[in-house]
């Protein structure tokens, strides 16, 4: 979702900066366009970083024999978990 939001912000900013000649008193539409373009680029990059990030889960199972520690067996399983 953040990748799409970044693209939309960038496009709206480009339209404001380069496509429209709106004269609103007290507002610089070029500056707002550049600001939206920068924000869109940052949101896009953050979305890519979050998309490529993976987490790993470690599950440990410990089985102890009835006699105690002598029959102890430890099993470890690692899996990659997609955060989405």
PDB file of C-alpha atoms in Angstrom:
ATOM      1  CA  UNK A   1       0.000   0.000   0.000  1.00  0.00           C
ATOM      2  CA  UNK A   2       2.809   2.423   0.765  1.00  0.00           C
ATOM      3  CA  UNK A   3       4.373   1.913  -2.666  1.00  0.00           C
ATOM      4  CA  UNK A   4       1.161   2.999  -4.352  1.00  0.00           C
ATOM      5  CA  UNK A   5       0.765   5.914  -1.972  1.00  0.00           C
ATOM      6  CA  UNK A   6       4.297   7.064  -2.772  1.00  0.00           C
ATOM      7  CA  UNK A   7       3.627   6.918  -6.510  1.00  0.00           C
ATOM      8  CA  UNK A   8       0.349   8.842  -6.135  1.00  0.00           C
ATOM      9  CA  UNK A   9       2.012  11.549  -4.026  1.00  0.00           C
ATOM     10  CA  UNK A  10       4.841  11.846  -6.537  1.00  0.00           C
ATOM     11  CA  UNK A  11       2.441  12.185  -9.486  1.00  0.00           C
ATOM     12  CA  UNK A  12       0.274  14.780  -7.719  1.00  0.00           C
ATOM     13  CA  UNK A  13       3.417  16.719  -6.811  1.00  0.00           C
ATOM     14  CA  UNK A  14       4.677  16.600 -10.409  1.00  0.00           C
ATOM     15  CA  UNK A  15       1.351  17.877 -11.694  1.00  0.00           C
ATOM     16  CA  UNK A  16       1.417  20.738  -9.187  1.00  0.00           C
ATOM     17  CA  UNK A  17       5.048  21.587  -9.884  1.00  0.00           C
ATOM     18  CA  UNK A  18       5.108  21.310 -13.671  1.00  0.00           C
ATOM     19  CA  UNK A  19       1.581  21.069 -15.028  1.00  0.00           C
ATOM     20  CA  UNK A  20      -0.599  23.611 -13.314  1.00  0.00           C
ATOM     21  CA  UNK A  21      -0.289  27.363 -13.237  1.00  0.00           C
ATOM     22  CA  UNK A  22      -2.545  28.082 -10.281  1.00  0.00           C
ATOM     23  CA  UNK A  23      -2.201  31.445  -8.569  1.00  0.00           C
ATOM     24  CA  UNK A  24      -3.395  31.043  -4.988  1.00  0.00           C
ATOM     25  CA  UNK A  25      -2.502  34.010  -2.792  1.00  0.00           C
ATOM     26  CA  UNK A  26      -0.046  33.060  -0.065  1.00  0.00           C
ATOM     27  CA  UNK A  27       0.643  29.558  -1.466  1.00  0.00           C
ATOM     28  CA  UNK A  28       3.523  28.597  -3.727  1.00  0.00           C
ATOM     29  CA  UNK A  29       2.214  25.694  -5.801  1.00  0.00           C
ATOM     30  CA  UNK A  30       5.681  24.830  -7.118  1.00  0.00           C
ATOM     31  CA  UNK A  31       7.029  24.399  -3.589  1.00  0.00           C
ATOM     32  CA  UNK A  32       4.056  22.241  -2.567  1.00  0.00           C
ATOM     33  CA  UNK A  33       4.578  20.153  -5.714  1.00  0.00           C
ATOM     34  CA  UNK A  34       8.260  19.610  -4.960  1.00  0.00           C
ATOM     35  CA  UNK A  35       7.421  18.804  -1.350  1.00  0.00           C
ATOM     36  CA  UNK A  36       4.862  16.199  -2.431  1.00  0.00           C
ATOM     37  CA  UNK A  37       7.322  14.720  -4.924  1.00  0.00           C
ATOM     38  CA  UNK A  38       9.978  14.360  -2.214  1.00  0.00           C
ATOM     39  CA  UNK A  39       7.503  12.861   0.214  1.00  0.00           C
ATOM     40  CA  UNK A  40       6.292  10.427  -2.439  1.00  0.00           C
ATOM     41  CA  UNK A  41       9.844   9.307  -3.169  1.00  0.00           C
ATOM     42  CA  UNK A  42      10.566   8.730   0.535  1.00  0.00           C
ATOM     43  CA  UNK A  43       7.309   6.792   1.050  1.00  0.00           C
ATOM     44  CA  UNK A  44       8.075   4.694  -2.048  1.00  0.00           C
ATOM     45  CA  UNK A  45      11.554   3.768  -0.771  1.00  0.00           C
ATOM     46  CA  UNK A  46      10.219   2.935   2.695  1.00  0.00           C
ATOM     47  CA  UNK A  47       7.588   0.709   1.080  1.00  0.00           C
ATOM     48  CA  UNK A  48      10.260  -1.144  -0.885  1.00  0.00           C
ATOM     49  CA  UNK A  49      12.390  -1.651   2.222  1.00  0.00           C
ATOM     50  CA  UNK A  50       9.435  -3.008   4.185  1.00  0.00           C
ATOM     51  CA  UNK A  51       8.471  -5.283   1.314  1.00  0.00           C
ATOM     52  CA  UNK A  52      11.897  -6.878   1.038  1.00  0.00           C
ATOM     53  CA  UNK A  53      12.437  -7.262   4.769  1.00  0.00           C
ATOM     54  CA  UNK A  54      12.019 -10.767   6.117  1.00  0.00           C
ATOM     55  CA  UNK A  55      11.785 -12.021   9.634  1.00  0.00           C
ATOM     56  CA  UNK A  56      12.872 -15.423  10.850  1.00  0.00           C
ATOM     57  CA  UNK A  57      11.187 -17.455  13.551  1.00  0.00           C
ATOM     58  CA  UNK A  58      13.043 -19.935  15.714  1.00  0.00           C
ATOM     59  CA  UNK A  59      11.133 -22.742  17.377  1.00  0.00           C
ATOM     60  CA  UNK A  60      12.904 -24.784  20.041  1.00  0.00           C
ATOM     61  CA  UNK A  61      11.510 -27.982  21.463  1.00  0.00           C
ATOM     62  CA  UNK A  62      13.097 -29.551  24.511  1.00  0.00           C
ATOM     63  CA  UNK A  63      12.218 -33.094  25.460  1.00  0.00           C
ATOM     64  CA  UNK A  64      13.421 -34.408  28.785  1.00  0.00           C
ATOM     65  CA  UNK A  65      13.460 -38.084  29.585  1.00  0.00           C
ATOM     66  CA  UNK A  66      11.591 -39.294  32.673  1.00  0.00           C
ATOM     67  CA  UNK A  67      14.898 -39.967  34.351  1.00  0.00           C
ATOM     68  CA  UNK A  68      15.972 -36.358  34.086  1.00  0.00           C
ATOM     69  CA  UNK A  69      18.703 -34.557  32.217  1.00  0.00           C
ATOM     70  CA  UNK A  70      20.459 -37.656  30.885  1.00  0.00           C
ATOM     71  CA  UNK A  71      17.950 -38.189  28.084  1.00  0.00           C
ATOM     72  CA  UNK A  72      17.603 -34.539  27.089  1.00  0.00           C
ATOM     73  CA  UNK A  73      17.103 -33.827  23.397  1.00  0.00           C
ATOM     74  CA  UNK A  74      16.920 -30.322  21.923  1.00  0.00           C
ATOM     75  CA  UNK A  75      15.384 -29.741  18.488  1.00  0.00           C
ATOM     76  CA  UNK A  76      15.639 -26.378  16.740  1.00  0.00           C
ATOM     77  CA  UNK A  77      13.770 -25.375  13.588  1.00  0.00           C
ATOM     78  CA  UNK A  78      14.289 -22.094  11.720  1.00  0.00           C
ATOM     79  CA  UNK A  79      11.770 -20.731   9.235  1.00  0.00           C
ATOM     80  CA  UNK A  80      11.540 -17.519   7.276  1.00  0.00           C
ATOM     81  CA  UNK A  81       8.286 -15.749   7.980  1.00  0.00           C
ATOM     82  CA  UNK A  82       6.865 -13.239   5.537  1.00  0.00           C
ATOM     83  CA  UNK A  83       5.696 -10.206   7.557  1.00  0.00           C
ATOM     84  CA  UNK A  84       2.605  -9.797   5.374  1.00  0.00           C
TER      85      UNK A  84
END
